[in-house]
PDB file of C-alpha atoms in Angstrom:
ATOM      1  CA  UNK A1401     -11.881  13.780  10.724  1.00  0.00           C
ATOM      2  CA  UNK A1402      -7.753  13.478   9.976  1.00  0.00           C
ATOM      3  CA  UNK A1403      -6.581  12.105   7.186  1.00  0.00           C
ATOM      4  CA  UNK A1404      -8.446   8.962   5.694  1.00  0.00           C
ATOM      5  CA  UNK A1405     -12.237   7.440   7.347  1.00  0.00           C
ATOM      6  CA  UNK A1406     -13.116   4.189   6.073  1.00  0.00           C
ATOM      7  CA  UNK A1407     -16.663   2.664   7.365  1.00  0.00           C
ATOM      8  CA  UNK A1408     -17.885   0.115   8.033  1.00  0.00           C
ATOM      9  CA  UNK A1409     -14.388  -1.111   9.647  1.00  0.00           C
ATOM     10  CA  UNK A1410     -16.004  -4.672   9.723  1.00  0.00           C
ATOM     11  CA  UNK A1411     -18.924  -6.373   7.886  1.00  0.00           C
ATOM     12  CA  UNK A1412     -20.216  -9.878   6.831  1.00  0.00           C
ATOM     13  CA  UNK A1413     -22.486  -9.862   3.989  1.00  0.00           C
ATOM     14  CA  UNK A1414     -24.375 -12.802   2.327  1.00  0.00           C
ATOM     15  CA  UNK A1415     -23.547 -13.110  -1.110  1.00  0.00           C
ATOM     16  CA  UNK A1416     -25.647 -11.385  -3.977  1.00  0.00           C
ATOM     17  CA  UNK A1417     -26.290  -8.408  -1.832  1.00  0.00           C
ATOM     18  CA  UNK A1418     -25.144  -4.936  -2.622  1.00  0.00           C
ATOM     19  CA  UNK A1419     -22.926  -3.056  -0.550  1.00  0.00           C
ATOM     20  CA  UNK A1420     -21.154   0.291  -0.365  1.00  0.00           C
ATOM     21  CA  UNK A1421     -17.806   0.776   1.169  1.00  0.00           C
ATOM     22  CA  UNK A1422     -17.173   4.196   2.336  1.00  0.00           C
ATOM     23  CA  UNK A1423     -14.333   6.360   2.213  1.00  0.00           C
ATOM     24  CA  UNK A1424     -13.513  10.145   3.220  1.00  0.00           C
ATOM     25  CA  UNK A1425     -10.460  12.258   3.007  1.00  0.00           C
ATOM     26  CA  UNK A1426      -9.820  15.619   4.280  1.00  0.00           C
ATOM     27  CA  UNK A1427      -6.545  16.559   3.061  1.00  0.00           C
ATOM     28  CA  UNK A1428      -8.210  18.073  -0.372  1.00  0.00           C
ATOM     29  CA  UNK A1429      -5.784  14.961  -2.130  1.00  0.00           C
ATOM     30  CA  UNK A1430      -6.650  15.045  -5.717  1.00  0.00           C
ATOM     31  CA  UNK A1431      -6.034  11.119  -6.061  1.00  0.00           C
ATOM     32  CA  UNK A1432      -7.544   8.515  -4.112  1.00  0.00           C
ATOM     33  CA  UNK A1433      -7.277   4.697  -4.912  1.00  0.00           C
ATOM     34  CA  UNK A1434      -9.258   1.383  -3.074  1.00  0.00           C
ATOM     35  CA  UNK A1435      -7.098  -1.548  -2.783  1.00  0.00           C
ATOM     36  CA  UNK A1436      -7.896  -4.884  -1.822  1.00  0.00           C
ATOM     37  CA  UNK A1437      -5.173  -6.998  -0.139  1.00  0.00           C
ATOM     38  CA  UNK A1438      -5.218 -11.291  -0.129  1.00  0.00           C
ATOM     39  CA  UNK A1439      -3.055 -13.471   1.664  1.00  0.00           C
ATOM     40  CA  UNK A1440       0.126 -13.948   0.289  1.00  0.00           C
ATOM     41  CA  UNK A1441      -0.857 -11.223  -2.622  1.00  0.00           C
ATOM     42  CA  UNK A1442      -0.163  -8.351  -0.971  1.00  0.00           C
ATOM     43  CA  UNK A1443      -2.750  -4.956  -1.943  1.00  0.00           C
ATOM     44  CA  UNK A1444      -4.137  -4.893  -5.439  1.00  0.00           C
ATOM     45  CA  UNK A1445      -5.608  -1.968  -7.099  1.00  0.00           C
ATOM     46  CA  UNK A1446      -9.171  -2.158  -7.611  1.00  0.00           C
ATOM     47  CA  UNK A1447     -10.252   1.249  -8.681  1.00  0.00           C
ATOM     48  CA  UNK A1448      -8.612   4.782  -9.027  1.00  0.00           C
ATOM     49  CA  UNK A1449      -9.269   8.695  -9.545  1.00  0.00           C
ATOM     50  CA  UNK A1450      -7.254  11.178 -10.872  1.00  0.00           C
ATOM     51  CA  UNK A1451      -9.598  14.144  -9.588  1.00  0.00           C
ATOM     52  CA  UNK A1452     -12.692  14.933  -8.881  1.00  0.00           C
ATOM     53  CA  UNK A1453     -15.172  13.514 -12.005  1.00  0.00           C
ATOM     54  CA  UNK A1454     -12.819  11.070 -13.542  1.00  0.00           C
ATOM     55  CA  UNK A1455     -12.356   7.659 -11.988  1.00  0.00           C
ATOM     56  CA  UNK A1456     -10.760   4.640 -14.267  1.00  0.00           C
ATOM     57  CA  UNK A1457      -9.785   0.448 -13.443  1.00  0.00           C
ATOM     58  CA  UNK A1458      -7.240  -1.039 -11.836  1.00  0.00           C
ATOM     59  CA  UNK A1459      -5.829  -4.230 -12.198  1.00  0.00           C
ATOM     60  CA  UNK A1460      -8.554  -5.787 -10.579  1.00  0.00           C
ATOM     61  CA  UNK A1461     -12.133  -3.746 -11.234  1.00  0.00           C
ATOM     62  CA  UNK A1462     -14.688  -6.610 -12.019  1.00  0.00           C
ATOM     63  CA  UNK A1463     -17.429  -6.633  -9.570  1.00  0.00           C
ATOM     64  CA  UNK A1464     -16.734  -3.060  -8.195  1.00  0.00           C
ATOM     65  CA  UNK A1465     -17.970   0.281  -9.052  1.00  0.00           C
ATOM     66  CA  UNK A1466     -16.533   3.776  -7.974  1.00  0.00           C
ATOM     67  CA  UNK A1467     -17.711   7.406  -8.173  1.00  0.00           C
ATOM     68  CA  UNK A1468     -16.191  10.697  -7.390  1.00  0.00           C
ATOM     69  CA  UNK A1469     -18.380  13.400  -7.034  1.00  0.00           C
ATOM     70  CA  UNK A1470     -16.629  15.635  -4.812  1.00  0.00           C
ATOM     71  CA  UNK A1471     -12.772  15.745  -3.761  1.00  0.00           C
ATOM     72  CA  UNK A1472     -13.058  14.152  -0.379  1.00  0.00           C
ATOM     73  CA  UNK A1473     -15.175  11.060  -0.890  1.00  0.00           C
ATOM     74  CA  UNK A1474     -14.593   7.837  -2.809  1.00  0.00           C
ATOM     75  CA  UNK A1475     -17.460   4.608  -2.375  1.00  0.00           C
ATOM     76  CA  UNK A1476     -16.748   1.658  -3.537  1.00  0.00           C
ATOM     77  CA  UNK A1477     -19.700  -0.227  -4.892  1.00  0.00           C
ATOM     78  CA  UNK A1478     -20.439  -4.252  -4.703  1.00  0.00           C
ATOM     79  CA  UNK A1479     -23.187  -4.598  -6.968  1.00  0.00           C
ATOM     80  CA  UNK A1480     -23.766  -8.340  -6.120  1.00  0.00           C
ATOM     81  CA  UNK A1481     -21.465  -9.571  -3.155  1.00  0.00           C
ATOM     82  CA  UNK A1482     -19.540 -13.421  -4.278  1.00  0.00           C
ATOM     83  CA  UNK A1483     -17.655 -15.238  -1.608  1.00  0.00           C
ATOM     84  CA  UNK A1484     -14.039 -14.186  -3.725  1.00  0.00           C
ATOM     85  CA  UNK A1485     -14.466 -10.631  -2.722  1.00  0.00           C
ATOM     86  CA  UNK A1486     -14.083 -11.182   0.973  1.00  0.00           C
ATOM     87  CA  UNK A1487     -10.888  -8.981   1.639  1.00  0.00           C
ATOM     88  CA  UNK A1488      -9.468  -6.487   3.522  1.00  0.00           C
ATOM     89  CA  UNK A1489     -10.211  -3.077   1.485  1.00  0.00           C
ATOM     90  CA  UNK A1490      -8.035  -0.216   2.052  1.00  0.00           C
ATOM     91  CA  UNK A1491      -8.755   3.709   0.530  1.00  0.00           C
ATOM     92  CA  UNK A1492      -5.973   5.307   0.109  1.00  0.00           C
ATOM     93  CA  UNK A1493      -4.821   9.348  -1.026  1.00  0.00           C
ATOM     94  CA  UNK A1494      -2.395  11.568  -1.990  1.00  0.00           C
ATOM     95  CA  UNK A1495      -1.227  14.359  -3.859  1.00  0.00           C
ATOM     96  CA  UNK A1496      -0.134  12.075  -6.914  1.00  0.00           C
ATOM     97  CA  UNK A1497       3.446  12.830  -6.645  1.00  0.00           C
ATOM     98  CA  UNK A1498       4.222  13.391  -3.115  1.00  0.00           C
ATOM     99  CA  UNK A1499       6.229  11.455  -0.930  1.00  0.00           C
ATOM    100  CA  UNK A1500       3.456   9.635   1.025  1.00  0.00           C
ATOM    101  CA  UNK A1501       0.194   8.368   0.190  1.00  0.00           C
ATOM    102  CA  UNK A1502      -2.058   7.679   2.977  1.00  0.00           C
ATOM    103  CA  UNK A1503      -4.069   4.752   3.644  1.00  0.00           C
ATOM    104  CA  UNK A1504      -7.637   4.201   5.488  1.00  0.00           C
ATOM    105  CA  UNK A1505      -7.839   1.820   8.208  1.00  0.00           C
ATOM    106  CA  UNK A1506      -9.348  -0.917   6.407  1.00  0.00           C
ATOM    107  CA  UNK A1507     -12.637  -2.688   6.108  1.00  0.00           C
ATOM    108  CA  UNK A1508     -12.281  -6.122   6.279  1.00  0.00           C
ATOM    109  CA  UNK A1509     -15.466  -7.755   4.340  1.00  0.00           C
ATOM    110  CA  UNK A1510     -16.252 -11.705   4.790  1.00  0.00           C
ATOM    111  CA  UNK A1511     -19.010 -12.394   2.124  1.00  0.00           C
ATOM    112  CA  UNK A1512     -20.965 -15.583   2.516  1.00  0.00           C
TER     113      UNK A1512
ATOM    114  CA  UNK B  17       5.910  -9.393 -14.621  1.00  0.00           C
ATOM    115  CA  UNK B  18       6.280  -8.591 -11.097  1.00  0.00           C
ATOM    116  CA  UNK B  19       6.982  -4.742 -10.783  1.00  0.00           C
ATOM    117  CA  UNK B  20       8.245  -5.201  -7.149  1.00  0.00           C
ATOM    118  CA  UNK B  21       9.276  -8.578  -5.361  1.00  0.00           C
ATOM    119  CA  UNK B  22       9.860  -9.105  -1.921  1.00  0.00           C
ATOM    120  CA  UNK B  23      11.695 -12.491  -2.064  1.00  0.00           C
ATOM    121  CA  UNK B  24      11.125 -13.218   1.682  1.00  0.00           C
ATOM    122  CA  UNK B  25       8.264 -13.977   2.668  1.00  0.00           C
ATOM    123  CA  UNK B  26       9.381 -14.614   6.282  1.00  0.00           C
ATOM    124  CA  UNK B  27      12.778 -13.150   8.460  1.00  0.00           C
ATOM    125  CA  UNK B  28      13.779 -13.361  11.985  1.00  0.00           C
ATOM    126  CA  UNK B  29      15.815 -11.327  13.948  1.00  0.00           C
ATOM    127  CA  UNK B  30      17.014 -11.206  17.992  1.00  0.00           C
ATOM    128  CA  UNK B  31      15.747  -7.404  19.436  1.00  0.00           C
ATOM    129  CA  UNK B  32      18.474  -4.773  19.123  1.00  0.00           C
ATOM    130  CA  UNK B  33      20.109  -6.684  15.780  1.00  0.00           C
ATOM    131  CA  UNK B  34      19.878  -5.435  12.332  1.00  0.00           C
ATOM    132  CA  UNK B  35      18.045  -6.547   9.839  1.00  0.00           C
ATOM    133  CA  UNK B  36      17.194  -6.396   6.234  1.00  0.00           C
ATOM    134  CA  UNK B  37      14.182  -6.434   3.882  1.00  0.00           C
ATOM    135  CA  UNK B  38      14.914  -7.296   0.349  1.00  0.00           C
ATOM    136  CA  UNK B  39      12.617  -5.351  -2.385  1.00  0.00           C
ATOM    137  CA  UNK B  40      13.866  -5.044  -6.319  1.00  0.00           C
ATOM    138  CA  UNK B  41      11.791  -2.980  -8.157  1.00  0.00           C
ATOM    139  CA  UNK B  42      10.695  -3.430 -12.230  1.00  0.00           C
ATOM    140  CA  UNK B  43      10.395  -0.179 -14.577  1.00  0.00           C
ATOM    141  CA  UNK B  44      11.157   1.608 -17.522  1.00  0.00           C
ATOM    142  CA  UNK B  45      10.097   4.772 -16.156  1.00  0.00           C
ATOM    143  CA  UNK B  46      12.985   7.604 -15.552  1.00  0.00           C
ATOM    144  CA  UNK B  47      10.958   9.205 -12.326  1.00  0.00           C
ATOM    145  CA  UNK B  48       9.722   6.936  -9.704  1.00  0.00           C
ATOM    146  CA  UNK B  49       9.110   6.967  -5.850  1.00  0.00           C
ATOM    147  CA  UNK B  50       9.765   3.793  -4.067  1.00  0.00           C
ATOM    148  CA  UNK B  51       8.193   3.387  -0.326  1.00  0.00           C
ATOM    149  CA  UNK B  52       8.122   1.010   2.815  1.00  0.00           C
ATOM    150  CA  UNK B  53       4.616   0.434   4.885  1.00  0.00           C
ATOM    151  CA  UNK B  54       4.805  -1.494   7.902  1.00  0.00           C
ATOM    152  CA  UNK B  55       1.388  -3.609   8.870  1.00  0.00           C
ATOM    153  CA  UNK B  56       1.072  -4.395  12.499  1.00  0.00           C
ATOM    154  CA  UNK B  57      -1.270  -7.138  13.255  1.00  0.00           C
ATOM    155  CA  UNK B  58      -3.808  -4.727  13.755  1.00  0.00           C
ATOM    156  CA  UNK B  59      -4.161  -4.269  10.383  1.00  0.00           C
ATOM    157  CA  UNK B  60      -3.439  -0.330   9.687  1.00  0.00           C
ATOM    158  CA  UNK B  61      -0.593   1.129   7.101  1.00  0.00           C
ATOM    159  CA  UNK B  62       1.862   2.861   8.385  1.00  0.00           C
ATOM    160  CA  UNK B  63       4.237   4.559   6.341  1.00  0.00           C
ATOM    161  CA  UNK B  64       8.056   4.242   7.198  1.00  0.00           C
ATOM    162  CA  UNK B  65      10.423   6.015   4.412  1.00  0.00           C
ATOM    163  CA  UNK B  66      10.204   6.932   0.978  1.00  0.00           C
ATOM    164  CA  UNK B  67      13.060   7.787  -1.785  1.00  0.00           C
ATOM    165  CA  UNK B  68      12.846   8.817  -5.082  1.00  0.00           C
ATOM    166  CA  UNK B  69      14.886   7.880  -8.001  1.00  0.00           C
ATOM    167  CA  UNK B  70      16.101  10.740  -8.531  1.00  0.00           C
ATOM    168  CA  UNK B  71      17.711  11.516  -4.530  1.00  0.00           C
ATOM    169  CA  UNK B  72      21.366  10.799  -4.122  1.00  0.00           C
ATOM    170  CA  UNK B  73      21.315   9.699  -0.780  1.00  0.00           C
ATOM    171  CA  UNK B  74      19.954   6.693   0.597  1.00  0.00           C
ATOM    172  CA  UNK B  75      16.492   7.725   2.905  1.00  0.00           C
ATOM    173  CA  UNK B  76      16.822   7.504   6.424  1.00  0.00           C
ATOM    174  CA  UNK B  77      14.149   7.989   9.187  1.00  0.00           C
ATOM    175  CA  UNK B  78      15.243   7.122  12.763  1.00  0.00           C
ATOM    176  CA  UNK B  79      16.004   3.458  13.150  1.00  0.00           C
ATOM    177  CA  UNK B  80      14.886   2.937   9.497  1.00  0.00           C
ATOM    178  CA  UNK B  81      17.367   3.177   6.220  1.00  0.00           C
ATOM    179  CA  UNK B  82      16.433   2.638   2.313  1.00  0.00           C
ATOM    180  CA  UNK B  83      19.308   0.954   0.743  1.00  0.00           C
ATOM    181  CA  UNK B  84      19.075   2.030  -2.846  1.00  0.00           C
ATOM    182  CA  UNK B  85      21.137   0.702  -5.236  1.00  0.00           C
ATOM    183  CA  UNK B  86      19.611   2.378  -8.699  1.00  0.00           C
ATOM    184  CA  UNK B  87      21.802   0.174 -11.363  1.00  0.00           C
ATOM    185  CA  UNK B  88      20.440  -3.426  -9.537  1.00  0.00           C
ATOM    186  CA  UNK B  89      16.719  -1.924  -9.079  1.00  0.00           C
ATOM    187  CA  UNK B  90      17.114  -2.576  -5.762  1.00  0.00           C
ATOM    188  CA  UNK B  91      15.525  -0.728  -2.973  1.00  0.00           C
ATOM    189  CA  UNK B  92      16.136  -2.858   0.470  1.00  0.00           C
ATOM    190  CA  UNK B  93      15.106  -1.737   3.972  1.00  0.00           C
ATOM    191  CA  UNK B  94      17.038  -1.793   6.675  1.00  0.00           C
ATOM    192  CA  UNK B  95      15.934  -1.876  10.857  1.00  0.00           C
ATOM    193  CA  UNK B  96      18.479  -0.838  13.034  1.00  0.00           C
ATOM    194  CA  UNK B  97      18.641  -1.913  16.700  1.00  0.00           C
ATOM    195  CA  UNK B  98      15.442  -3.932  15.976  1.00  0.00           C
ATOM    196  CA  UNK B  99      12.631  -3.946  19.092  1.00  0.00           C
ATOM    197  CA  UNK B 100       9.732  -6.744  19.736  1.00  0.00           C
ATOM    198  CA  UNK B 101       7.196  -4.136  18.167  1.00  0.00           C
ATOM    199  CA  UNK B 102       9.087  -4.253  14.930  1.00  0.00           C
ATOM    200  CA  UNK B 103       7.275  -7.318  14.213  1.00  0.00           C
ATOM    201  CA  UNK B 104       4.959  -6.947  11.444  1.00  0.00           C
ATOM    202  CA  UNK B 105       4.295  -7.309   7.845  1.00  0.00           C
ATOM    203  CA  UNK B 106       6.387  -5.150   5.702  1.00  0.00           C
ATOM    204  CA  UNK B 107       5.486  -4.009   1.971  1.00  0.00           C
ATOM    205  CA  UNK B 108       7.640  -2.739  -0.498  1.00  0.00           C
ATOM    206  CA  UNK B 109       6.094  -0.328  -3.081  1.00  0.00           C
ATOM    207  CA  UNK B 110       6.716   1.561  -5.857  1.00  0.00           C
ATOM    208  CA  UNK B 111       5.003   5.016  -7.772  1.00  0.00           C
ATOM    209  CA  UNK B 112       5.784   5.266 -11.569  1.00  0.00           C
ATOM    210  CA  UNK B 113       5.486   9.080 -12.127  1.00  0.00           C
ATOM    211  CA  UNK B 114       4.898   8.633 -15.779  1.00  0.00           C
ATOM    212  CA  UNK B 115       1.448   6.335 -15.788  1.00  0.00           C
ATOM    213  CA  UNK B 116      -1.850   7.400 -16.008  1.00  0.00           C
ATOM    214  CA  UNK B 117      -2.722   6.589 -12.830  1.00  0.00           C
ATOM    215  CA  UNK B 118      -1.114   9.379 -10.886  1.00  0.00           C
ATOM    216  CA  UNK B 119       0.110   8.669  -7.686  1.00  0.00           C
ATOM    217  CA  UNK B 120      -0.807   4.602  -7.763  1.00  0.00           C
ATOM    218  CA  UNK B 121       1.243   2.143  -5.693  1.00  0.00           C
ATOM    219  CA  UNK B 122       2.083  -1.737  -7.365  1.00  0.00           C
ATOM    220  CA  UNK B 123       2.686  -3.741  -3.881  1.00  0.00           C
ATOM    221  CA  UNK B 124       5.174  -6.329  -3.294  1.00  0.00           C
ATOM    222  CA  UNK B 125       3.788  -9.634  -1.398  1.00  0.00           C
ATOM    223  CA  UNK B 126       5.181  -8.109   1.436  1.00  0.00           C
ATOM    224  CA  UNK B 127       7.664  -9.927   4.475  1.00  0.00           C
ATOM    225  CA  UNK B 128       6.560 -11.071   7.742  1.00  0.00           C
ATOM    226  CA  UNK B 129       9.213  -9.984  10.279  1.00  0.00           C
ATOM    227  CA  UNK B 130       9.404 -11.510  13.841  1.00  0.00           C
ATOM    228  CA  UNK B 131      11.656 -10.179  16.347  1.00  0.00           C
ATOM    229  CA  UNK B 132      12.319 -12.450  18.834  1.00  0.00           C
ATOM    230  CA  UNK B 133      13.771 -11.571  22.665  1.00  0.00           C
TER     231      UNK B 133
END
């Protein structure tokens, strides 16, 4: 692994089903952050964490869960899939103050 | 309010021109980082130049320049000597070093850039 894994890089779900998004870093960054970007909205923050333990809401968090357990990953939970979360979902990291913060390679999710 | 607008949502430029990306930028915050991510049509983000607030000098890397003017909040990209793969989308971001959520980007809409032969 370098840098940022996202998985599945593609997936179609059928609405009301629940689906986990994962993501894994391996540059020991202390913040990580899931984004969703929408035509013409550019990428919204859905969820964040500090560190390790904490995690907290971005600007848009309703209908998505996120745990930290461990420095390296960060899932991203849809509880019950709806046709407005179909997205492309990027994980991002970094240090918190550095000069880059890295970004996954995207899942793109089509619910239906 | 917006805390960073990209105004165009589309530009065009001839390869080996110059071009540039508007981005203004919104905060009260004394310490910030402003950034530029390219998106191919592939879909990955690829980092192109950063600045802080607090750097004199205008952030350069290769054929890419950060035009930062502090007193209009303005934080514009510039391509040099542009090539076909220049086309992409292009985001302007910004870190606010004082928020609780450390290290979190607010997005502009982003640009479309084509580069045409």
């Amino acid at each position: 692994i370098a840098g940022i894994t996202q998985a599945p890089t593609s997936q179609i779900l059928a609405a009301g089903r629940r689906m986990t998004l994962r993501c894994t870093q391996d540059m020991r960054h202390n913040a990580m952050y899931w984004y969703r970007q929408d035509l013409g909205l550019g990428l919204r923050l859905i969820h964040y964490s500090n560190t390790a333990g904490t995690t907290g809401k971005g600007e848009v968090p309703d209908g998505y869960s996120v745990s930290r357990a461990n420095t390296d990953d960060f899932p991203l939970t849809l509880a019950s899939a709806v046709p407005s979360q179909t997205s492309v979902y990027f994980c991002a990291s970094s240090t918190g103050t550095g000069t880059e913060a890295f970004f996954g390679q995207g899942t793109r999710l089509t619910v239906v | 309010a917006q805390k960073i607008t990209q105004t165009q949502p589309g530009m065009f430029v001839q390869e080996k021109e110059a071009v540039t990306l508007d981005c203004t930028y919104d905060t009260s915050d004394p310490s910030y980082g402003l950034f530029w991510y390219k998106q191919p049509s592939s879909g990955e983000m690829i980092f192109l130049i950063y600045q802080g607030s607090y750097d004199q000098q205008n952030a350069t890397e290769g054929r890419y320049s950060l035009n930062f003017q502090k007193a209009r909040k303005s934080a514009n990209l510039v391509i040099s000597a542009s090539q076909l793969g220049d086309s992409a989308m292009y985001f302007c971001a910004m870190r606010e070093d004082r928020g609780s959520t450390l290290g979190r980007l607010y997005f502009g809409r982003g640009t479309q850039l084509t580069v045409w032969p």
